[in-house]
Amino acid sequence: MSAAEDFFYRDLPAFADFNTVGDTASYRPVPGDWVVLASDIVRSRDAIAAGRYKDVNMIAAAVISAVLNRVGRDKVPFVFGGDGAFLLVAASDEEAGREALAGIARLAHEESALDLRIAAIPVAHLRAQGADILLRKYELGPDTYLAMAIGDGLELADRILKDPEEVKPFAVRIESPPRPNLDGLSCRWEPLPSERGRIASLIIKPRRIGAGLVPLAEIQEGIRDIVGRDPFGETVDANHVTPSRLRFKFPPPGLSLEAGYAGANWSRSLQWLKGALQSLAFVISYRTGWTIGPLNRDRYLKEISRQTDHRKLDDSLRLVLDVTLEQLESLKAYLETAFRNGRLVFGLHEADSALMTCFVSDLGASHHVHFIDGADGGLSMAATDFKQRLASLSMGV
């Protein structure tokens, strides 16, 4: 592998207008010897039914945190899926990525009694099956990016991961993996309440019509017309996280979960104390406006509004939107009509709030990203809804 391939993602040009996410000509193929690190929580619906979706989100975010901390945040494209995550690594980083995955799988079992499927699937294998992975890099903030992916390669990787026979050659099995480095992972914010009425978690995939796909821009325009604003733009109207939504309790209820994942058994109490002190510093800064260490309240609140993954493209468009009840019904009708007309497949889940899990690698340098998902199952339940509609097409329903 050449150095250029090793740093393919770091050197990929970034774009800053999400409205252009559907510009397929701007996507670049991933190097052929790269590997997809795939993860998914087994029986996540049972955890959701038990009211444990925050645990599910935490594990998915932990996968991303562990791999980025081990391999390097500037080298690794990632996608947060609510109940799992996908990352891509160079061949030279595969072993480190495997160990990070195995470490999180072990933690998920020990800390949350949840099982995590994990696999390392070569991009070359996906291409041999007729799929591909092409990427763009969306700029959230200073040196902070989200990967956008097309080519159906991640969708195929997800199917392989969940097929007990197909996944066998790629399943990650490491005895006694090292404990992963989860520095920067936190879940301290309260759920973000809907300000308009309902939180819609959406997964939308354009269908092929003739020789090409239905343009993503057509779907974006339909959603804009319904919600009466541009959720794909770069103005404050497009932000899901706003200062009025943010709620913070001291000590944060999620601190025990965070400490369990980030600290070894002997240091769990120390990890909790560290998090509590950081939270106290935040409360003081939030209430007084003081800058404490790298934490500048006004700058951080501005950045947190912008640096979220509430909209992304990973073969399907994934959105977490705050809408009125009337807009939600119009959105359902629009998507159902487009589905029946063969223009798209979609999945939808609604809730009264959203969840936010954070990865802060360097607060002083503004390097932080915040994973957004609808409460009570969010993107995971939307994926179930999506797959049911997709199955109905093959059955001719």
Short mmCIF file of C-alpha atoms in Angstrom, two decimals:
data_model
loop_
_atom_site.label_atom_id
_atom_site.label_comp_id
_atom_site.label_asym_id
_atom_site.label_seq_id
_atom_site.Cartn_x
_atom_site.Cartn_y
_atom_site.Cartn_z
CA MET A 1 0.00 0.00 0.00
CA SER A 2 1.26 3.48 -0.86
CA ALA A 3 1.28 6.32 1.66
CA ALA A 4 -1.36 8.05 -0.46
CA GLU A 5 -3.73 5.10 -0.02
CA ASP A 6 -3.00 4.87 3.70
CA PHE A 7 -4.08 8.50 4.11
CA PHE A 8 -6.83 8.43 1.49
CA TYR A 9 -9.47 9.82 3.84
CA ARG A 10 -7.25 12.46 5.41
CA ASP A 11 -6.36 13.82 1.98
CA LEU A 12 -9.89 13.62 0.55
CA PRO A 13 -11.23 17.11 -0.31
CA ALA A 14 -14.04 18.26 1.98
CA PHE A 15 -17.34 19.93 1.12
CA ALA A 16 -19.29 22.28 3.37
CA ASP A 17 -22.80 22.50 1.84
CA PHE A 18 -24.92 19.48 2.75
CA ASN A 19 -27.37 20.35 -0.02
CA THR A 20 -24.75 19.00 -2.45
CA VAL A 21 -24.48 15.62 -0.72
CA GLY A 22 -26.19 13.98 -3.70
CA ASP A 23 -23.51 15.10 -6.19
CA THR A 24 -22.41 11.56 -7.02
CA ALA A 25 -19.65 12.67 -9.41
CA SER A 26 -17.71 14.11 -6.45
CA TYR A 27 -17.42 10.78 -4.61
CA ARG A 28 -14.14 8.87 -4.73
CA PRO A 29 -13.65 5.06 -4.53
CA VAL A 30 -12.03 3.69 -1.39
CA PRO A 31 -8.65 1.97 -2.00
CA GLY A 32 -9.08 -1.67 -2.93
CA ASP A 33 -7.21 -3.15 0.02
CA TRP A 34 -9.15 -1.23 2.68
CA VAL A 35 -11.42 -3.04 5.12
CA VAL A 36 -14.89 -2.33 6.52
CA LEU A 37 -15.06 -2.70 10.31
CA ALA A 38 -18.70 -3.59 10.90
CA SER A 39 -20.60 -3.81 14.19
CA ASP A 40 -24.20 -4.39 15.22
CA ILE A 41 -25.90 -5.14 18.52
CA VAL A 42 -27.64 -8.50 18.62
CA ARG A 43 -31.35 -8.31 19.52
CA SER A 44 -31.23 -4.54 19.88
CA ARG A 45 -35.02 -4.47 19.72
CA ASP A 46 -35.14 -6.32 23.05
CA ALA A 47 -32.91 -3.66 24.60
CA ILE A 48 -35.11 -0.94 23.10
CA ALA A 49 -38.25 -2.57 24.52
CA ALA A 50 -36.54 -2.64 27.93
CA GLY A 51 -35.89 1.11 27.74
CA ARG A 52 -32.15 0.71 27.22
CA TYR A 53 -31.64 2.52 23.93
CA LYS A 54 -29.12 4.87 25.55
CA ASP A 55 -26.95 1.81 26.27
CA VAL A 56 -27.33 0.77 22.64
CA ASN A 57 -26.28 4.22 21.39
CA MET A 58 -23.38 4.25 23.84
CA ILE A 59 -21.99 0.98 22.48
CA ALA A 60 -22.27 2.16 18.87
CA ALA A 61 -20.47 5.40 19.73
CA ALA A 62 -17.87 3.45 21.72
CA VAL A 63 -16.99 1.44 18.61
CA ILE A 64 -16.20 4.66 16.77
CA SER A 65 -14.30 6.17 19.69
CA ALA A 66 -12.18 3.06 20.21
CA VAL A 67 -11.12 2.75 16.57
CA LEU A 68 -10.42 6.48 16.15
CA ASN A 69 -8.37 6.60 19.34
CA ARG A 70 -6.39 3.54 18.25
CA VAL A 71 -5.88 4.30 14.55
CA GLY A 72 -6.14 8.10 14.29
CA ARG A 73 -9.15 10.37 13.94
CA ASP A 74 -8.01 11.93 10.66
CA LYS A 75 -7.54 8.58 8.88
CA VAL A 76 -10.80 6.76 9.54
CA PRO A 77 -14.20 7.39 7.93
CA PHE A 78 -17.10 6.29 10.13
CA VAL A 79 -20.89 6.08 10.20
CA PHE A 80 -22.97 5.93 13.39
CA GLY A 81 -26.09 3.82 12.91
CA GLY A 82 -27.78 3.95 16.30
CA ASP A 83 -27.42 0.23 17.10
CA GLY A 84 -24.08 -0.24 15.40
CA ALA A 85 -21.36 1.50 13.44
CA PHE A 86 -19.26 1.12 10.30
CA LEU A 87 -15.70 2.30 9.87
CA LEU A 88 -13.18 1.91 7.06
CA VAL A 89 -9.48 1.39 7.69
CA ALA A 90 -6.38 0.92 5.59
CA ALA A 91 -4.90 -2.57 5.42
CA SER A 92 -2.02 -1.42 7.63
CA ASP A 93 -4.51 -0.49 10.37
CA GLU A 94 -6.73 -3.57 10.14
CA GLU A 95 -5.23 -5.45 13.09
CA ALA A 96 -5.47 -2.40 15.36
CA GLY A 97 -9.07 -1.91 14.26
CA ARG A 98 -9.91 -5.56 14.93
CA GLU A 99 -8.53 -5.30 18.46
CA ALA A 100 -10.57 -2.16 19.10
CA LEU A 101 -13.75 -3.90 17.89
CA ALA A 102 -13.08 -6.95 20.03
CA GLY A 103 -12.43 -4.77 23.06
CA ILE A 104 -15.80 -3.04 22.70
CA ALA A 105 -17.59 -6.36 22.15
CA ARG A 106 -16.14 -7.58 25.42
CA LEU A 107 -17.13 -4.37 27.24
CA ALA A 108 -20.67 -4.49 25.82
CA HIS A 109 -21.09 -7.99 27.24
CA GLU A 110 -19.53 -7.18 30.62
CA GLU A 111 -21.04 -3.74 31.21
CA SER A 112 -24.42 -3.95 29.48
CA ALA A 113 -25.03 -7.70 29.00
CA LEU A 114 -25.43 -7.04 25.28
CA ASP A 115 -23.77 -8.98 22.48
CA LEU A 116 -22.05 -7.15 19.64
CA ARG A 117 -21.58 -8.69 16.20
CA ILE A 118 -18.22 -7.63 14.78
CA ALA A 119 -16.54 -8.31 11.45
CA ALA A 120 -13.77 -7.04 9.20
CA ILE A 121 -14.96 -7.27 5.59
CA PRO A 122 -12.53 -6.45 2.76
CA VAL A 123 -13.68 -3.79 0.31
CA ALA A 124 -12.38 -6.10 -2.44
CA HIS A 125 -14.91 -8.75 -1.38
CA LEU A 126 -17.77 -6.24 -1.57
CA ARG A 127 -16.65 -5.19 -5.04
CA ALA A 128 -16.49 -8.81 -6.14
CA GLN A 129 -20.16 -9.07 -5.14
CA GLY A 130 -21.07 -6.08 -7.34
CA ALA A 131 -21.17 -3.35 -4.70
CA ASP A 132 -18.75 -0.48 -4.10
CA ILE A 133 -17.87 2.18 -1.52
CA LEU A 134 -17.26 5.73 -2.69
CA LEU A 135 -16.75 8.54 -0.19
CA ARG A 136 -17.02 12.27 0.29
CA LYS A 137 -16.02 14.16 3.41
CA TYR A 138 -18.50 16.66 4.89
CA GLU A 139 -16.96 19.39 7.02
CA LEU A 140 -18.69 19.92 10.37
CA GLY A 141 -16.11 22.23 11.91
CA PRO A 142 -12.36 22.81 12.19
CA ASP A 143 -10.68 19.57 11.11
CA THR A 144 -13.87 17.67 12.01
CA TYR A 145 -15.67 15.66 9.33
CA LEU A 146 -18.37 13.11 8.62
CA ALA A 147 -18.01 10.49 5.90
CA MET A 148 -20.72 10.27 3.24
CA ALA A 149 -20.88 6.99 1.31
CA ILE A 150 -22.56 5.67 -1.83
CA GLY A 151 -22.23 2.49 -3.87
CA ASP A 152 -24.29 0.07 -1.73
CA GLY A 153 -21.12 -1.38 -0.21
CA LEU A 154 -22.04 -0.54 3.38
CA GLU A 155 -25.53 -1.93 2.81
CA LEU A 156 -24.00 -5.19 1.59
CA ALA A 157 -21.57 -5.23 4.53
CA ASP A 158 -24.54 -4.92 6.88
CA ARG A 159 -26.27 -7.90 5.25
CA ILE A 160 -23.09 -9.99 5.45
CA LEU A 161 -22.59 -9.06 9.11
CA LYS A 162 -26.08 -10.30 10.02
CA ASP A 163 -25.92 -13.53 8.00
CA PRO A 164 -24.46 -16.29 10.23
CA GLU A 165 -22.98 -18.18 7.28
CA GLU A 166 -21.74 -15.31 5.12
CA VAL A 167 -20.00 -13.57 7.99
CA LYS A 168 -17.94 -16.59 9.09
CA PRO A 169 -14.79 -15.78 7.04
CA PHE A 170 -14.82 -12.20 8.31
CA ALA A 171 -15.97 -12.48 11.92
CA VAL A 172 -13.56 -10.96 14.43
CA ARG A 173 -12.60 -13.33 17.23
CA ILE A 174 -9.80 -12.25 19.57
CA GLU A 175 -9.24 -13.91 22.91
CA SER A 176 -8.63 -11.44 25.75
CA PRO A 177 -8.46 -8.26 23.63
CA PRO A 178 -6.80 -5.20 25.18
CA ARG A 179 -9.12 -2.76 26.91
CA PRO A 180 -9.99 -0.07 24.36
CA ASN A 181 -9.08 3.58 24.80
CA LEU A 182 -12.38 5.48 25.09
CA ASP A 183 -10.99 8.89 26.00
CA GLY A 184 -13.45 11.56 24.89
CA LEU A 185 -16.57 9.36 24.89
CA SER A 186 -19.39 10.77 27.02
CA CYS A 187 -23.17 10.67 27.42
CA ARG A 188 -23.87 13.52 29.83
CA TRP A 189 -26.64 15.47 28.13
CA GLU A 190 -30.29 14.89 28.92
CA PRO A 191 -32.56 13.79 26.02
CA LEU A 192 -33.23 16.65 23.60
CA PRO A 193 -36.98 17.38 23.65
CA SER A 194 -38.91 18.09 20.50
CA GLU A 195 -39.72 21.78 20.21
CA ARG A 196 -42.18 21.37 17.35
CA GLY A 197 -44.03 18.23 18.42
CA ARG A 198 -42.29 15.04 17.25
CA ILE A 199 -38.81 13.76 16.45
CA ALA A 200 -38.78 11.80 13.18
CA SER A 201 -35.92 9.38 12.50
CA LEU A 202 -35.84 8.74 8.76
CA ILE A 203 -33.99 6.41 6.42
CA ILE A 204 -34.63 7.12 2.73
CA LYS A 205 -33.09 5.38 -0.28
CA PRO A 206 -33.76 6.53 -3.86
CA ARG A 207 -34.74 3.72 -6.21
CA ARG A 208 -33.39 3.04 -9.66
CA ILE A 209 -35.56 4.29 -12.50
CA GLY A 210 -34.41 3.17 -15.93
CA ALA A 211 -30.66 3.70 -16.23
CA GLY A 212 -30.27 5.87 -13.15
CA LEU A 213 -31.38 6.62 -9.61
CA VAL A 214 -34.10 9.04 -8.62
CA PRO A 215 -32.13 12.23 -7.85
CA LEU A 216 -31.57 12.77 -4.15
CA ALA A 217 -32.16 16.47 -4.77
CA GLU A 218 -35.76 15.66 -5.71
CA ILE A 219 -36.33 14.01 -2.32
CA GLN A 220 -34.60 16.85 -0.50
CA GLU A 221 -36.87 19.35 -2.21
CA GLY A 222 -39.96 17.39 -1.24
CA ILE A 223 -38.91 17.39 2.42
CA ARG A 224 -38.11 21.13 2.31
CA ASP A 225 -41.58 21.89 0.99
CA ILE A 226 -43.22 19.94 3.81
CA VAL A 227 -41.21 21.23 6.78
CA GLY A 228 -41.15 24.84 5.55
CA ARG A 229 -37.41 25.27 6.03
CA ASP A 230 -34.19 23.84 4.65
CA PRO A 231 -32.98 21.00 6.91
CA PHE A 232 -30.13 20.41 4.46
CA GLY A 233 -28.78 23.96 4.52
CA GLU A 234 -26.03 25.55 6.55
CA THR A 235 -28.09 28.07 8.54
CA VAL A 236 -29.15 27.74 12.18
CA ASP A 237 -32.56 26.48 10.99
CA ALA A 238 -30.85 23.27 9.90
CA ASN A 239 -29.29 22.58 13.31
CA HIS A 240 -30.92 19.89 15.41
CA VAL A 241 -29.14 20.87 18.62
CA THR A 242 -30.05 24.35 19.86
CA PRO A 243 -29.26 26.03 23.21
CA SER A 244 -32.94 25.95 24.17
CA ARG A 245 -32.99 22.14 23.81
CA LEU A 246 -29.90 21.43 25.86
CA ARG A 247 -30.54 20.07 29.36
CA PHE A 248 -27.79 19.15 31.82
CA LYS A 249 -28.15 17.65 35.28
CA PHE A 250 -25.42 17.41 37.89
CA PRO A 251 -24.20 14.80 38.31
CA PRO A 252 -25.25 13.52 34.88
CA PRO A 253 -27.36 10.33 35.06
CA GLY A 254 -25.31 8.87 32.19
CA LEU A 255 -22.05 9.24 34.08
CA SER A 256 -22.16 5.75 35.59
CA LEU A 257 -22.59 4.19 32.14
CA GLU A 258 -19.75 6.32 30.80
CA ALA A 259 -17.46 5.41 33.70
CA GLY A 260 -18.18 1.71 33.22
CA TYR A 261 -17.02 1.83 29.62
CA ALA A 262 -14.14 4.27 29.96
CA GLY A 263 -12.59 2.97 33.18
CA ALA A 264 -11.22 -0.43 34.07
CA ASN A 265 -12.90 -2.12 37.03
CA TRP A 266 -10.33 -0.88 39.52
CA SER A 267 -10.59 2.70 38.20
CA ARG A 268 -14.34 2.96 37.70
CA SER A 269 -14.73 5.24 40.73
CA LEU A 270 -11.83 7.41 39.58
CA GLN A 271 -13.36 7.64 36.11
CA TRP A 272 -16.69 8.66 37.63
CA LEU A 273 -14.95 11.30 39.76
CA LYS A 274 -13.07 12.62 36.73
CA GLY A 275 -16.33 12.91 34.81
CA ALA A 276 -18.06 14.56 37.76
CA LEU A 277 -15.32 17.19 38.04
CA GLN A 278 -15.49 17.87 34.31
CA SER A 279 -19.27 18.17 34.59
CA LEU A 280 -18.96 20.57 37.51
CA ALA A 281 -16.56 22.73 35.50
CA PHE A 282 -19.08 22.74 32.68
CA VAL A 283 -21.93 23.78 34.99
CA ILE A 284 -19.85 26.66 36.36
CA SER A 285 -18.83 27.78 32.87
CA TYR A 286 -22.39 27.41 31.57
CA ARG A 287 -23.87 29.54 34.35
CA THR A 288 -21.16 32.20 34.57
CA GLY A 289 -19.75 32.37 31.05
CA TRP A 290 -16.25 31.86 32.41
CA THR A 291 -13.65 30.07 30.32
CA ILE A 292 -12.33 27.11 32.31
CA GLY A 293 -9.32 25.40 30.76
CA PRO A 294 -10.17 24.53 27.14
CA LEU A 295 -13.90 25.06 27.75
CA ASN A 296 -15.26 28.31 26.37
CA ARG A 297 -19.01 28.22 26.89
CA ASP A 298 -20.15 30.40 23.99
CA ARG A 299 -17.79 28.81 21.49
CA TYR A 300 -18.67 25.28 22.60
CA LEU A 301 -22.43 25.84 22.42
CA LYS A 302 -22.06 27.28 18.93
CA GLU A 303 -19.93 24.32 17.84
CA ILE A 304 -22.15 21.67 19.40
CA SER A 305 -25.10 23.04 17.40
CA ARG A 306 -23.17 22.55 14.19
CA GLN A 307 -21.05 19.45 14.81
CA THR A 308 -23.71 16.74 14.89
CA ASP A 309 -24.51 13.79 12.63
CA HIS A 310 -28.29 14.29 12.48
CA ARG A 311 -28.08 14.15 8.68
CA LYS A 312 -25.83 11.84 6.66
CA LEU A 313 -25.70 9.65 3.58
CA ASP A 314 -24.51 6.04 3.84
CA ASP A 315 -26.16 4.47 0.80
CA SER A 316 -29.41 5.80 2.32
CA LEU A 317 -30.17 9.31 3.53
CA ARG A 318 -30.51 9.29 7.33
CA LEU A 319 -32.19 12.21 9.06
CA VAL A 320 -33.32 13.10 12.56
CA LEU A 321 -35.85 15.92 12.21
CA ASP A 322 -37.95 17.95 14.62
CA VAL A 323 -41.38 18.43 13.02
CA THR A 324 -44.92 19.42 13.92
CA LEU A 325 -47.62 16.76 14.04
CA GLU A 326 -49.09 18.17 10.84
CA GLN A 327 -45.71 18.12 9.10
CA LEU A 328 -45.13 14.55 10.26
CA GLU A 329 -48.40 13.37 8.71
CA SER A 330 -47.59 15.22 5.48
CA LEU A 331 -44.12 13.69 5.48
CA LYS A 332 -45.56 10.19 5.91
CA ALA A 333 -48.01 10.77 3.06
CA TYR A 334 -45.30 12.14 0.75
CA LEU A 335 -42.93 9.25 1.43
CA GLU A 336 -45.66 6.61 1.14
CA THR A 337 -46.78 8.01 -2.21
CA ALA A 338 -43.20 8.12 -3.50
CA PHE A 339 -42.69 4.55 -2.29
CA ARG A 340 -45.80 3.28 -4.07
CA ASN A 341 -44.70 5.13 -7.21
CA GLY A 342 -41.38 3.30 -7.15
CA ARG A 343 -39.23 6.34 -6.45
CA LEU A 344 -37.82 5.46 -3.04
CA VAL A 345 -37.83 3.09 -0.08
CA PHE A 346 -38.08 4.54 3.41
CA GLY A 347 -38.28 3.74 7.09
CA LEU A 348 -39.60 6.06 9.79
CA HIS A 349 -39.79 6.12 13.56
CA GLU A 350 -41.22 8.87 15.73
CA ALA A 351 -40.55 9.88 19.32
CA ASP A 352 -40.89 12.88 21.59
CA SER A 353 -37.16 13.46 22.05
CA ALA A 354 -33.71 12.68 20.68
CA LEU A 355 -30.57 11.27 22.31
CA MET A 356 -27.05 12.68 22.03
CA THR A 357 -23.81 10.79 22.66
CA CYS A 358 -20.55 12.71 22.35
CA PHE A 359 -16.97 12.10 21.28
CA VAL A 360 -14.66 14.96 22.25
CA SER A 361 -11.11 14.25 21.12
CA ASP A 362 -9.71 17.77 21.68
CA LEU A 363 -12.04 20.43 23.06
CA GLY A 364 -9.47 23.22 22.79
CA ALA A 365 -9.01 22.51 19.08
CA SER A 366 -12.80 22.19 18.52
CA HIS A 367 -12.41 18.52 17.62
CA HIS A 368 -15.69 17.00 18.75
CA VAL A 369 -18.65 15.26 17.11
CA HIS A 370 -22.07 14.50 18.57
CA PHE A 371 -24.12 11.46 17.55
CA ILE A 372 -27.87 12.15 17.32
CA ASP A 373 -30.62 9.53 17.32
CA GLY A 374 -34.32 9.51 18.01
CA ALA A 375 -35.34 8.20 21.42
CA ASP A 376 -37.05 4.83 21.94
CA GLY A 377 -35.32 3.15 19.03
CA GLY A 378 -34.82 5.98 16.56
CA LEU A 379 -32.73 4.93 13.59
CA SER A 380 -32.74 1.28 14.67
CA MET A 381 -36.53 1.07 14.48
CA ALA A 382 -36.55 3.14 11.29
CA ALA A 383 -34.20 0.52 9.80
CA THR A 384 -36.65 -2.23 10.73
CA ASP A 385 -39.45 -0.29 9.06
CA PHE A 386 -37.23 0.26 6.00
CA LYS A 387 -36.41 -3.45 5.67
CA GLN A 388 -40.07 -4.42 5.90
CA ARG A 389 -40.89 -2.13 2.97
CA LEU A 390 -37.91 -3.42 1.02
CA ALA A 391 -39.05 -7.01 1.60
CA SER A 392 -42.54 -6.14 0.41
CA LEU A 393 -41.09 -5.13 -2.96
CA SER A 394 -39.46 -8.52 -3.49
CA MET A 395 -42.73 -10.23 -2.57
CA GLY A 396 -44.70 -8.00 -4.92
CA VAL A 397 -46.91 -6.68 -2.12
#
